[in-house]
């Protein structure tokens, strides 16, 4: 069985470092792919441009998606993920600094599976990552892969 | 019987023969002429009923009637009484027949002086009425000339017939020079161009654009400058002549004020939008570096702790703490800005129940402490439930916090009346404060205690003050160091 990946869409290098570090410290073994803007995230997911040789039906186990991103913002990325049959069921967790109500409502409207606000307090951040990975990678049954 | 009738009549009646000799006069005739029946019978008719000034003999209408045999009605006549007074009378003459032959005539005279009196009175009445009319016309003219609104009348072809002083001042034309001009002279384009069409269409179809409704249009002064005005037009019919009455008001000042309000609103909206964008970027962008600082300090401690001495570790934990504190401050500002931005929804709010709920939440969160509270019952107010919750949450939270070092902590929520105004309060027996700094309490980021003494960002009471003000109320505080504090507010 090929190893399922986690796609982390994050433009802040510190957040990226701390998130990846925390996932590794918590023994998450999955490959972690980092996209630093919305366009790169979509290219990875749909096997385009730099990711042309990737099999797009091989969807990530979890997408951790920031909202405020260069080029294409998180909500637009989410919209396109849901609009494409290959990724329509892929679990997407919004991981963002924003707790604006309109962002939450819009995210859920567009089909986000969960919404987590990144806390400033690192202990809380760590706890959020722990629960996230535990739930989505261990507890949750992933959507079945479409039969090729 | 005829005699009885004749004798009771008000009109004078006499009978004469063909030879002008009087045969009979009735009592009314006696009264009118001053001659008695006996005296009259001996005289010819023209001596009793004649007018010496008139050629009675030559043109006697009675003779003419006798000659033709036809009665003559309502002749004008005049007689001179025995005492010389002249009486105007209406005279009716009928021939008197006997066996088919004319034997004389019956003459009835109606005294016109009574009618003339009546007419004089009527004429006087009419004169008085017309005088009154003149006076009320003067009054109306005075009103119309001094009224603030401009008034212009035009005929059905658009020609100005008249304008009042206000209109003349408004447009800069003397009433004399504008009379006879087309109303279009007072309009700038495009009103000017369209006016003939409007007028024609209205006269043909009755389809009114402005008549009877009123609207804002542009007026044109004599010097060519234009100004905004409110115009109402009424259609009048005077002596079958169709005309239009325009009432105008120069609304330049109002327009300027409206524009100012509009500009100000736009400015405020822009400022608000900027503030919102700022709040958004604060929430997003300013928190991220703080997370980096806290997270990387911790990562350093965890991954390289064995390479650091205790001073280095202390420094790192200070960085960590400082960044978390700033994170909390940012969160609190955001809460404050959201609370002030939110629309107020006024409902009945049971403050007593709310206070009890919040206190039990505080107790549940901070299990180790025994705090006694007293909450006055049945305090219900009109206000926004969410915002009032934030107010009480902050006040009770403060009371809870500042009684942290007190042995038997006590918190009270209640109210009393001051000059018909309900004053609500939250009282505690905690750390209190120095009244010298009372005005600093409600400023943002103002703190009277160090963070080592009591945690806090200095935003709570600033939020309370803003929310209370948004409810139209007031907030103030009383306290003494180490003797507790009381926070008061009205709504």
Coordinates of C-alpha atoms in Angstrom, one line a residue:
Chain A
X1 CA 0.0 0.0 0.0
X2 CA 1.5 3.3 -1.0
X3 CA 2.0 5.7 1.8
X4 CA -0.7 8.3 2.0
X5 CA 0.5 11.9 2.2
X6 CA -0.5 14.9 4.2
X7 CA -0.8 18.1 2.2
X8 CA 0.1 21.2 4.3
X9 CA -0.8 24.4 2.5
X10 CA 1.0 27.1 4.5
X11 CA 2.9 30.2 3.4
X12 CA 4.4 31.1 6.8
X13 CA 7.7 29.3 7.2
X14 CA 7.6 29.3 11.0
X15 CA 4.2 27.8 11.1
X16 CA 5.3 25.3 8.5
X17 CA 8.3 24.3 10.6
X18 CA 6.4 24.1 13.9
X19 CA 3.6 22.1 12.3
X20 CA 5.8 19.6 10.6
X21 CA 8.0 19.4 13.7
X22 CA 5.0 18.8 15.9
X23 CA 3.6 16.1 13.5
X24 CA 6.9 14.3 13.5
X25 CA 7.3 14.6 17.3
X26 CA 3.9 12.9 17.6
X27 CA 5.2 10.1 15.4
X28 CA 3.2 10.9 12.3
X29 CA 5.0 8.9 9.6
X30 CA 3.1 10.0 6.5
X31 CA 4.9 11.9 3.9
X32 CA 4.2 15.6 4.5
X33 CA 4.0 17.7 1.3
X34 CA 4.1 21.4 1.8
X35 CA 2.6 23.9 -0.7
X36 CA 3.4 27.5 0.0
X37 CA 0.6 29.0 -2.0
X38 CA -2.9 28.1 -3.3
X39 CA -1.7 27.6 -6.9
X40 CA 1.0 25.1 -5.8
X41 CA -1.5 23.2 -3.7
X42 CA -3.9 22.8 -6.7
X43 CA -1.0 21.8 -9.0
X44 CA 0.0 19.1 -6.5
X45 CA -3.6 17.9 -6.0
X46 CA -4.4 17.7 -9.7
X47 CA -1.0 16.6 -10.9
X48 CA -0.1 19.7 -13.0
X49 CA 3.0 21.6 -13.8
X50 CA 5.8 20.6 -11.4
X51 CA 3.6 17.7 -10.2
X52 CA 2.7 16.5 -13.7
X53 CA 4.0 13.0 -13.1
X54 CA 2.0 12.6 -10.0
X55 CA -1.1 10.4 -10.0
X56 CA -3.9 12.7 -9.1
X57 CA -6.2 9.9 -8.0
X58 CA -3.8 9.2 -5.2
X59 CA -5.3 11.8 -2.9
X60 CA -3.8 13.0 0.4
X61 CA -5.1 11.5 3.7
X62 CA -5.6 15.1 4.9
X63 CA -5.2 18.6 3.6
X64 CA -4.3 21.2 6.2
X65 CA -5.3 24.4 4.5
X66 CA -4.5 28.0 5.5
X67 CA -7.0 30.6 4.3
X68 CA -4.8 33.6 3.6
X69 CA -2.4 32.4 0.9
X70 CA -0.5 34.0 -1.9
X71 CA -1.8 33.7 -5.5
X72 CA -5.0 31.7 -4.9
X73 CA -6.5 32.0 -1.4
X74 CA -7.6 29.1 0.7
X75 CA -11.3 29.4 0.1
X76 CA -10.8 29.3 -3.6
X77 CA -8.5 26.2 -3.3
X78 CA -11.2 24.5 -1.2
X79 CA -13.9 25.4 -3.8
X80 CA -11.8 23.8 -6.6
X81 CA -11.0 20.7 -4.4
X82 CA -14.7 20.1 -3.9
X83 CA -15.5 20.8 -7.5
X84 CA -13.2 18.1 -8.8
X85 CA -14.4 14.5 -8.6
X86 CA -10.9 13.2 -7.7
X87 CA -10.7 15.3 -4.6
X88 CA -14.3 15.9 -3.8
X89 CA -14.2 13.6 -0.7
X90 CA -10.7 14.4 0.5
X91 CA -10.7 15.5 4.1
X92 CA -9.8 19.2 4.4
X93 CA -9.1 20.9 7.7
X94 CA -8.9 24.7 7.7
X95 CA -5.9 25.6 9.8
X96 CA -5.9 29.4 10.1
X97 CA -5.3 32.4 12.3
X98 CA -8.7 33.8 11.5
X99 CA -11.6 33.4 13.7
X100 CA -13.8 35.7 11.7
X101 CA -17.3 34.4 11.5
X102 CA -17.6 34.9 7.8
X103 CA -14.4 32.8 7.2
X104 CA -15.8 30.0 9.2
X105 CA -19.2 30.1 7.6
X106 CA -17.7 30.3 4.1
X107 CA -15.4 27.4 4.8
X108 CA -18.1 25.2 6.0
X109 CA -20.3 26.3 3.1
X110 CA -17.6 25.2 0.7
X111 CA -17.3 21.8 2.3
X112 CA -14.5 22.0 4.8
X113 CA -14.5 19.0 7.1
X114 CA -13.3 21.0 10.1
X115 CA -12.0 24.4 11.1
X116 CA -9.2 24.9 13.6
X117 CA -7.9 28.3 14.7
X118 CA -4.2 28.3 15.2
X119 CA -3.6 29.4 18.7
X120 CA -0.7 31.8 19.6
X121 CA 0.0 29.8 22.7
X122 CA 2.3 27.0 21.6
X123 CA 1.0 24.5 24.1
X124 CA -2.5 25.0 22.7
X125 CA -1.1 24.8 19.2
X126 CA 0.6 21.5 20.0
X127 CA -2.6 20.2 21.5
X128 CA -4.6 21.2 18.4
X129 CA -2.2 19.4 16.1
X130 CA -2.2 16.3 18.3
X131 CA -6.0 16.0 18.2
X132 CA -6.1 16.8 14.5
X133 CA -3.7 14.1 13.4
X134 CA -5.1 11.6 15.9
X135 CA -8.6 12.1 14.6
X136 CA -8.0 12.4 10.9
X137 CA -5.2 9.9 10.5
X138 CA -6.2 7.3 13.2
X139 CA -9.8 7.6 14.4
X140 CA -11.5 8.7 11.2
X141 CA -12.3 6.2 8.4
X142 CA -11.1 7.8 5.2
X143 CA -13.5 8.0 2.2
X144 CA -13.1 5.0 0.0
X145 CA -11.0 5.4 -3.1
X146 CA -13.0 5.3 -6.3
X147 CA -12.5 2.0 -8.1
X148 CA -10.3 2.7 -11.1
Chain B
X1 CA -116.5 91.9 -0.3
X2 CA -114.3 93.6 -2.8
X3 CA -114.4 96.7 -0.8
X4 CA -113.2 94.7 2.3
X5 CA -110.3 93.4 0.2
X6 CA -109.5 96.8 -1.1
X7 CA -109.6 98.3 2.4
X8 CA -107.2 95.8 3.9
X9 CA -104.6 96.0 1.1
X10 CA -101.2 97.5 1.6
X11 CA -101.1 98.9 -1.9
X12 CA -102.9 102.1 -2.7
X13 CA -105.8 101.7 -5.1
X14 CA -108.0 104.3 -6.6
X15 CA -110.8 104.2 -9.2
X16 CA -111.5 107.1 -11.6
X17 CA -114.0 107.7 -14.3
X18 CA -113.3 108.6 -17.9
X19 CA -113.3 112.2 -17.0
X20 CA -110.4 111.8 -14.5
X21 CA -112.7 112.2 -11.5
X22 CA -111.9 110.0 -8.6
X23 CA -114.7 107.6 -7.6
X24 CA -112.9 105.7 -4.9
X25 CA -109.6 105.6 -3.0
X26 CA -108.8 102.9 -0.4
X27 CA -107.4 103.5 3.0
X28 CA -103.8 102.7 1.8
X29 CA -104.2 105.4 -0.8
X30 CA -105.4 107.8 1.9
X31 CA -102.2 107.1 3.8
X32 CA -100.0 107.4 0.8
X33 CA -101.4 110.7 -0.5
X34 CA -102.5 112.4 2.8
X35 CA -106.0 113.1 1.4
X36 CA -109.1 111.4 2.9
X37 CA -111.6 109.6 0.7
X38 CA -114.1 112.5 1.1
X39 CA -111.6 115.1 0.2
X40 CA -110.3 113.1 -2.7
X41 CA -113.7 112.4 -4.3
X42 CA -114.1 116.0 -5.1
X43 CA -110.8 116.2 -7.0
X44 CA -109.5 115.1 -10.3
X45 CA -107.1 112.2 -10.1
X46 CA -104.0 114.2 -11.0
X47 CA -104.4 116.5 -8.0
X48 CA -104.3 113.6 -5.6
X49 CA -102.1 111.1 -7.4
X50 CA -100.2 113.3 -9.8
X51 CA -96.8 114.8 -10.0
X52 CA -96.9 118.5 -10.6
X53 CA -93.4 118.4 -12.1
X54 CA -94.6 116.0 -14.8
X55 CA -96.8 116.7 -17.8
X56 CA -99.5 114.5 -16.3
X57 CA -102.2 115.8 -18.6
X58 CA -100.4 115.3 -21.9
X59 CA -98.9 111.9 -21.4
X60 CA -101.3 110.3 -18.9
X61 CA -100.7 106.6 -19.1
X62 CA -104.1 106.0 -17.7
X63 CA -105.7 107.7 -20.7
X64 CA -103.5 105.6 -23.0
X65 CA -104.8 102.5 -21.2
X66 CA -108.4 103.6 -21.5
X67 CA -107.9 104.3 -25.2
X68 CA -106.4 100.9 -25.9
X69 CA -108.4 98.9 -23.4
X70 CA -105.2 97.1 -22.5
X71 CA -104.0 97.0 -18.9
X72 CA -100.5 98.4 -18.2
X73 CA -98.4 96.8 -15.5
X74 CA -95.5 98.0 -13.4
X75 CA -95.2 101.5 -14.7
X76 CA -92.8 103.8 -13.0
X77 CA -94.6 106.7 -11.5
X78 CA -94.1 109.5 -9.0
X79 CA -96.6 111.4 -6.9
X80 CA -96.4 114.3 -4.6
X81 CA -98.1 113.9 -1.3
X82 CA -100.4 116.5 0.2
X83 CA -97.5 117.5 2.5
X84 CA -95.2 117.9 -0.5
X85 CA -93.1 114.7 -0.1
X86 CA -92.4 112.9 -3.2
X87 CA -93.1 109.2 -3.5
X88 CA -91.8 106.8 -6.2
X89 CA -94.3 104.2 -6.9
X90 CA -94.9 101.3 -9.2
X91 CA -98.2 101.7 -11.0
X92 CA -100.5 99.1 -12.5
X93 CA -103.5 100.3 -14.5
X94 CA -106.5 98.3 -15.5
X95 CA -109.6 99.5 -17.4
X96 CA -112.9 99.2 -15.7
X97 CA -115.7 97.7 -17.7
X98 CA -119.5 98.1 -17.3
X99 CA -121.6 96.0 -19.6
X100 CA -118.7 95.7 -22.0
X101 CA -118.0 99.4 -22.1
X102 CA -115.0 101.1 -20.5
X103 CA -116.3 103.4 -17.8
X104 CA -113.1 104.2 -16.0
X105 CA -110.0 102.6 -14.6
X106 CA -108.6 101.0 -11.5
X107 CA -105.1 102.1 -10.5
X108 CA -102.9 100.4 -8.0
X109 CA -99.8 102.0 -6.6
X110 CA -97.0 100.3 -4.7
X111 CA -94.8 102.5 -2.6
X112 CA -91.2 102.0 -3.9
X113 CA -89.5 103.8 -1.1
X114 CA -89.6 100.7 1.1
X115 CA -88.0 98.7 -1.7
X116 CA -85.5 101.6 -2.2
X117 CA -84.7 101.5 1.5
X118 CA -84.1 97.8 1.2
X119 CA -81.9 98.4 -1.8
X120 CA -80.0 101.0 0.0
X121 CA -79.3 98.6 2.8
X122 CA -78.3 95.9 0.3
X123 CA -76.0 98.3 -1.5
X124 CA -74.4 99.3 1.8
X125 CA -74.0 95.6 2.6
X126 CA -72.4 95.0 -0.7
X127 CA -70.0 97.9 -0.2
X128 CA -69.0 96.6 3.2
X129 CA -68.4 93.1 1.7
X130 CA -66.3 94.5 -1.1
X131 CA -64.4 96.6 1.4
X132 CA -63.8 93.4 3.4
X133 CA -62.8 91.7 0.2
X134 CA -60.4 94.5 -0.5
X135 CA -58.9 94.2 2.9
X136 CA -58.5 90.4 2.7
X137 CA -57.0 90.8 -0.8
X138 CA -54.5 93.2 0.8
X139 CA -53.9 90.6 3.5
X140 CA -53.4 87.8 1.0
X141 CA -51.1 90.0 -1.1
X142 CA -49.1 90.8 2.1
X143 CA -48.8 87.1 2.9
X144 CA -47.9 86.1 -0.6
X145 CA -45.3 88.9 -0.9
X146 CA -43.7 88.0 2.4
X147 CA -43.9 84.3 2.2
X148 CA -40.5 82.5 2.2
X149 CA -41.4 80.4 -0.8
X150 CA -41.2 81.8 -4.3
X151 CA -44.5 81.8 -6.2
X152 CA -44.7 82.1 -10.0
X153 CA -47.8 81.8 -12.1
X154 CA -47.8 81.0 -15.8
X155 CA -50.5 80.7 -18.4
X156 CA -51.1 77.5 -20.3
X157 CA -48.5 78.4 -22.9
X158 CA -45.8 78.9 -20.3
X159 CA -45.8 82.7 -20.2
X160 CA -45.1 84.2 -16.7
X161 CA -48.0 86.2 -15.4
X162 CA -46.8 87.1 -12.0
X163 CA -44.2 86.3 -9.4
X164 CA -43.9 87.2 -5.7
X165 CA -41.0 88.9 -4.0
X166 CA -39.4 85.7 -2.8
X167 CA -39.3 84.3 -6.3
X168 CA -38.0 87.6 -7.7
X169 CA -35.2 87.5 -5.1
X170 CA -34.6 83.9 -5.7
X171 CA -34.2 84.2 -9.5
X172 CA -32.8 87.8 -9.5
X173 CA -35.5 89.2 -11.8
X174 CA -37.8 92.1 -11.0
X175 CA -41.4 91.0 -11.2
X176 CA -42.0 93.6 -13.9
X177 CA -39.3 92.5 -16.2
X178 CA -40.1 88.8 -15.9
X179 CA -43.8 89.1 -16.6
X180 CA -44.6 88.1 -20.1
X181 CA -41.4 86.0 -20.5
X182 CA -41.5 82.2 -21.0
X183 CA -41.0 80.3 -17.8
X184 CA -38.1 78.5 -19.4
X185 CA -35.9 81.5 -18.7
X186 CA -35.8 80.3 -15.1
X187 CA -34.6 76.9 -16.1
X188 CA -31.2 75.5 -17.0
X189 CA -30.9 72.7 -19.5
X190 CA -32.2 70.0 -19.7
X191 CA -35.3 71.2 -17.9
X192 CA -35.5 74.2 -20.3
X193 CA -35.3 72.0 -23.4
X194 CA -38.0 69.6 -22.2
X195 CA -40.4 72.1 -20.7
X196 CA -42.4 72.8 -23.9
X197 CA -42.9 69.1 -24.5
X198 CA -43.9 68.5 -20.9
X199 CA -46.4 71.3 -21.0
X200 CA -47.8 70.3 -24.4
X201 CA -48.1 66.7 -23.3
X202 CA -49.8 67.6 -20.1
X203 CA -52.4 69.8 -21.8
X204 CA -53.1 67.1 -24.4
X205 CA -53.0 64.0 -22.3
X206 CA -53.3 65.1 -18.8
X207 CA -50.3 63.1 -18.0
X208 CA -48.5 65.0 -15.3
X209 CA -44.8 64.7 -14.5
X210 CA -44.6 67.1 -11.7
X211 CA -48.0 68.7 -11.2
X212 CA -49.4 67.9 -7.9
X213 CA -46.4 66.0 -6.7
X214 CA -43.4 68.3 -6.3
X215 CA -39.8 67.4 -6.8
X216 CA -36.2 68.7 -6.8
X217 CA -35.1 70.5 -9.9
X218 CA -32.5 73.1 -10.8
X219 CA -33.4 76.8 -11.1
X220 CA -31.6 79.4 -13.2
X221 CA -30.9 82.9 -11.9
X222 CA -30.7 86.0 -14.0
X223 CA -26.9 85.8 -13.9
X224 CA -27.0 82.3 -15.4
X225 CA -26.0 80.5 -12.2
X226 CA -28.1 77.6 -11.1
X227 CA -29.3 76.4 -7.8
X228 CA -31.2 73.4 -6.4
X229 CA -34.8 74.0 -5.6
X230 CA -37.9 72.2 -4.5
X231 CA -40.8 72.8 -6.9
X232 CA -44.4 72.1 -6.5
X233 CA -46.9 72.9 -9.2
X234 CA -50.6 73.3 -8.9
X235 CA -53.1 73.8 -11.7
X236 CA -55.6 76.5 -11.3
X237 CA -58.7 77.6 -13.2
X238 CA -59.5 81.3 -12.8
X239 CA -62.4 82.7 -14.8
X240 CA -62.1 79.7 -17.2
X241 CA -58.5 80.5 -17.8
X242 CA -56.2 77.6 -17.2
X243 CA -53.0 78.5 -15.4
X244 CA -50.2 76.9 -13.3
X245 CA -48.9 78.0 -10.0
X246 CA -45.3 77.1 -9.1
X247 CA -44.1 77.2 -5.5
X248 CA -40.4 77.0 -5.2
X249 CA -38.0 76.8 -2.3
X250 CA -34.2 77.4 -2.6
X251 CA -32.7 74.3 -1.1
X252 CA -29.0 75.1 -1.6
X253 CA -28.3 75.0 2.1
X254 CA -30.1 71.8 2.6
X255 CA -28.3 70.3 -0.3
X256 CA -25.0 71.4 1.1
X257 CA -25.9 69.9 4.4
X258 CA -27.1 66.7 2.8
X259 CA -23.9 66.4 0.8
X260 CA -21.9 67.0 4.0
X261 CA -23.8 64.2 5.7
X262 CA -23.3 62.0 2.7
X263 CA -19.5 62.8 2.6
X264 CA -19.3 62.2 6.3
X265 CA -21.1 58.9 6.0
X266 CA -18.8 57.8 3.2
X267 CA -15.8 58.7 5.2
X268 CA -17.1 56.8 8.2
X269 CA -17.9 53.8 6.0
X270 CA -14.4 53.9 4.6
X271 CA -12.9 54.3 8.1
X272 CA -15.1 51.4 9.3
X273 CA -14.1 49.2 6.3
X274 CA -10.4 50.1 7.0
X275 CA -10.9 49.3 10.7
X276 CA -12.4 46.0 9.8
X277 CA -9.6 45.2 7.3
X278 CA -7.2 46.2 10.1
X279 CA -9.0 43.9 12.6
X280 CA -8.8 41.1 10.0
X281 CA -5.1 41.6 9.4
X282 CA -4.5 41.9 13.1
X283 CA -6.2 38.6 13.6
X284 CA -4.3 36.9 10.8
X285 CA -1.0 38.6 10.3
X286 CA 0.0 39.8 13.7
X287 CA -0.7 36.6 15.5
X288 CA 1.4 34.4 13.2
X289 CA 4.8 35.9 14.1
X290 CA 3.8 35.6 17.8
X291 CA 3.1 31.9 17.3
X292 CA 6.5 31.7 15.7
X293 CA 8.2 33.3 18.7
X294 CA 6.4 31.2 21.3
X295 CA 6.7 28.0 19.3
X296 CA 10.4 28.4 18.3
X297 CA 11.3 29.4 21.9
X298 CA 9.7 26.2 23.1
X299 CA 11.2 24.2 20.3
X300 CA 14.6 25.5 21.3
X301 CA 14.0 24.5 24.9
X302 CA 12.8 21.1 23.9
X303 CA 15.3 20.3 21.2
X304 CA 18.4 22.0 22.6
X305 CA 17.6 22.3 26.3
X306 CA 20.7 20.3 27.3
X307 CA 22.9 22.9 25.7
X308 CA 21.4 25.8 27.6
X309 CA 22.0 27.0 31.1
X310 CA 19.2 28.2 33.4
X311 CA 19.6 31.9 32.4
X312 CA 19.2 31.0 28.7
X313 CA 16.2 28.9 29.5
X314 CA 14.7 31.7 31.6
X315 CA 15.2 34.1 28.7
X316 CA 13.5 31.7 26.3
X317 CA 10.5 31.3 28.7
X318 CA 10.3 35.1 28.9
X319 CA 10.1 35.4 25.2
X320 CA 7.5 32.7 25.2
X321 CA 5.4 34.4 27.9
X322 CA 5.7 37.8 26.3
X323 CA 4.5 36.5 22.9
X324 CA 1.5 34.7 24.5
X325 CA 0.6 37.9 26.4
X326 CA 0.6 39.9 23.2
X327 CA -1.5 37.2 21.6
X328 CA -4.1 37.6 24.3
X329 CA -4.0 41.4 24.0
X330 CA -4.6 41.1 20.2
X331 CA -7.5 38.7 20.9
X332 CA -9.0 41.1 23.4
X333 CA -8.7 44.1 21.0
X334 CA -10.5 42.0 18.4
X335 CA -13.2 41.2 20.8
X336 CA -13.5 44.8 21.8
X337 CA -13.7 45.9 18.1
X338 CA -16.3 43.3 17.4
X339 CA -18.4 44.2 20.4
X340 CA -18.4 47.8 19.3
X341 CA -19.1 47.0 15.7
X342 CA -22.0 44.7 16.4
X343 CA -25.6 45.9 15.8
X344 CA -27.4 46.4 19.1
X345 CA -30.5 44.2 19.4
X346 CA -32.7 45.4 22.2
X347 CA -34.6 42.7 24.2
X348 CA -35.5 42.0 27.8
X349 CA -32.5 40.8 29.6
X350 CA -32.6 39.2 33.1
X351 CA -29.4 40.5 34.5
X352 CA -29.9 38.6 37.8
X353 CA -30.0 35.3 36.0
X354 CA -27.1 36.2 33.8
X355 CA -25.0 37.2 36.8
X356 CA -25.7 34.0 38.6
X357 CA -24.9 32.0 35.5
X358 CA -21.6 33.8 35.0
X359 CA -20.6 33.5 38.6
X360 CA -21.2 29.8 38.6
X361 CA -19.1 29.5 35.4
X362 CA -16.3 31.3 37.2
X363 CA -16.6 29.1 40.2
X364 CA -16.5 26.0 38.0
X365 CA -13.4 27.2 36.2
X366 CA -11.6 28.1 39.4
X367 CA -12.6 25.2 41.6
X368 CA -10.2 25.8 44.4
X369 CA -11.7 29.1 45.6
X370 CA -14.5 29.7 48.0
X371 CA -16.2 32.9 47.0
X372 CA -19.6 34.0 48.5
X373 CA -21.9 35.9 46.3
X374 CA -25.1 37.9 46.6
X375 CA -27.1 38.6 43.5
X376 CA -30.2 40.8 43.7
X377 CA -33.1 39.1 42.1
X378 CA -35.4 40.2 39.3
X379 CA -33.2 42.8 37.7
X380 CA -34.5 42.9 34.2
X381 CA -33.4 45.5 31.7
X382 CA -33.8 46.4 28.1
X383 CA -30.6 45.8 26.1
X384 CA -28.6 43.6 23.9
X385 CA -28.3 40.2 25.5
X386 CA -24.9 39.3 24.0
X387 CA -23.3 42.7 24.8
X388 CA -24.7 42.8 28.3
X389 CA -23.3 39.4 28.8
X390 CA -19.9 40.7 27.8
X391 CA -20.3 43.6 30.2
X392 CA -21.2 41.4 33.2
X393 CA -18.7 38.8 32.3
X394 CA -15.9 41.4 32.4
X395 CA -17.2 43.0 35.6
X396 CA -17.7 39.8 37.5
X397 CA -14.5 38.3 36.0
X398 CA -12.6 41.3 37.4
X399 CA -14.3 40.9 40.8
X400 CA -13.3 37.3 40.8
X401 CA -9.8 38.0 39.8
X402 CA -9.1 40.9 42.2
X403 CA -10.5 38.9 45.2
X404 CA -8.0 36.2 44.4
X405 CA -5.8 37.1 47.4
X406 CA -8.6 37.7 49.9
X407 CA -9.4 35.2 52.5
X408 CA -13.2 35.4 52.5
X409 CA -14.0 36.8 49.0
X410 CA -17.4 38.3 48.5
X411 CA -18.9 39.5 45.3
X412 CA -22.3 41.3 45.0
X413 CA -24.4 42.3 42.1
X414 CA -27.3 44.7 42.7
X415 CA -28.9 47.9 41.9
X416 CA -30.3 51.1 43.4
X417 CA -32.1 54.2 42.2
X418 CA -30.5 57.6 41.8
X419 CA -33.0 60.3 40.6
X420 CA -35.2 57.8 38.8
X421 CA -32.2 56.2 37.1
X422 CA -31.5 52.6 37.9
X423 CA -27.8 52.2 38.8
X424 CA -26.4 48.6 38.6
X425 CA -23.3 47.6 40.4
X426 CA -20.8 44.9 40.9
X427 CA -19.0 45.1 44.3
X428 CA -16.1 43.1 45.6
X429 CA -13.9 43.1 48.7
X430 CA -10.7 42.5 46.7
X431 CA -7.6 44.4 45.9
X432 CA -9.5 47.7 45.2
X433 CA -7.7 50.7 43.7
X434 CA -6.6 54.2 44.5
X435 CA -9.4 56.6 43.6
X436 CA -6.7 59.0 42.2
X437 CA -6.4 56.6 39.2
X438 CA -10.2 56.1 38.9
X439 CA -10.3 57.8 35.5
X440 CA -7.5 55.5 34.1
X441 CA -9.6 52.4 34.8
X442 CA -11.6 52.6 31.6
X443 CA -8.8 53.4 29.2
X444 CA -7.6 50.8 26.8
X445 CA -4.4 48.9 28.0
X446 CA -4.6 50.9 31.3
X447 CA -3.8 48.7 34.2
X448 CA -3.5 49.6 37.9
X449 CA -1.9 46.3 38.8
X450 CA 1.2 44.6 37.5
X451 CA 0.7 41.3 35.5
X452 CA 2.5 39.4 38.2
X453 CA -0.1 40.6 40.7
X454 CA -3.1 40.0 38.5
X455 CA -3.2 38.7 34.9
X456 CA -4.9 40.9 32.4
X457 CA -4.5 42.9 29.2
X458 CA -6.2 46.2 30.2
X459 CA -9.0 45.8 27.6
X460 CA -11.8 44.5 29.8
X461 CA -13.1 47.7 31.4
X462 CA -12.5 49.6 28.1
X463 CA -14.9 47.1 26.5
X464 CA -17.4 47.5 29.3
X465 CA -17.3 51.3 29.0
X466 CA -17.9 51.2 25.3
X467 CA -20.7 48.7 25.5
X468 CA -22.4 50.6 28.3
X469 CA -22.1 53.8 26.3
X470 CA -23.6 52.1 23.3
X471 CA -26.6 51.3 25.5
X472 CA -26.8 55.0 26.2
X473 CA -25.5 54.5 29.8
X474 CA -22.6 55.6 32.0
X475 CA -20.0 53.7 33.9
X476 CA -17.9 54.7 36.9
X477 CA -16.0 53.1 39.7
X478 CA -15.4 53.6 43.4
X479 CA -12.7 51.8 45.4
X480 CA -10.0 51.9 48.0
X481 CA -6.7 50.0 48.0
X482 CA -7.2 46.6 49.7
X483 CA -10.8 47.4 50.5
X484 CA -12.5 46.3 47.3
X485 CA -14.0 48.1 44.4
X486 CA -17.5 48.8 43.1
X487 CA -18.2 49.3 39.5
X488 CA -21.4 51.1 38.6
X489 CA -23.2 51.4 35.4
X490 CA -26.5 52.7 34.0
X491 CA -28.3 51.6 30.8

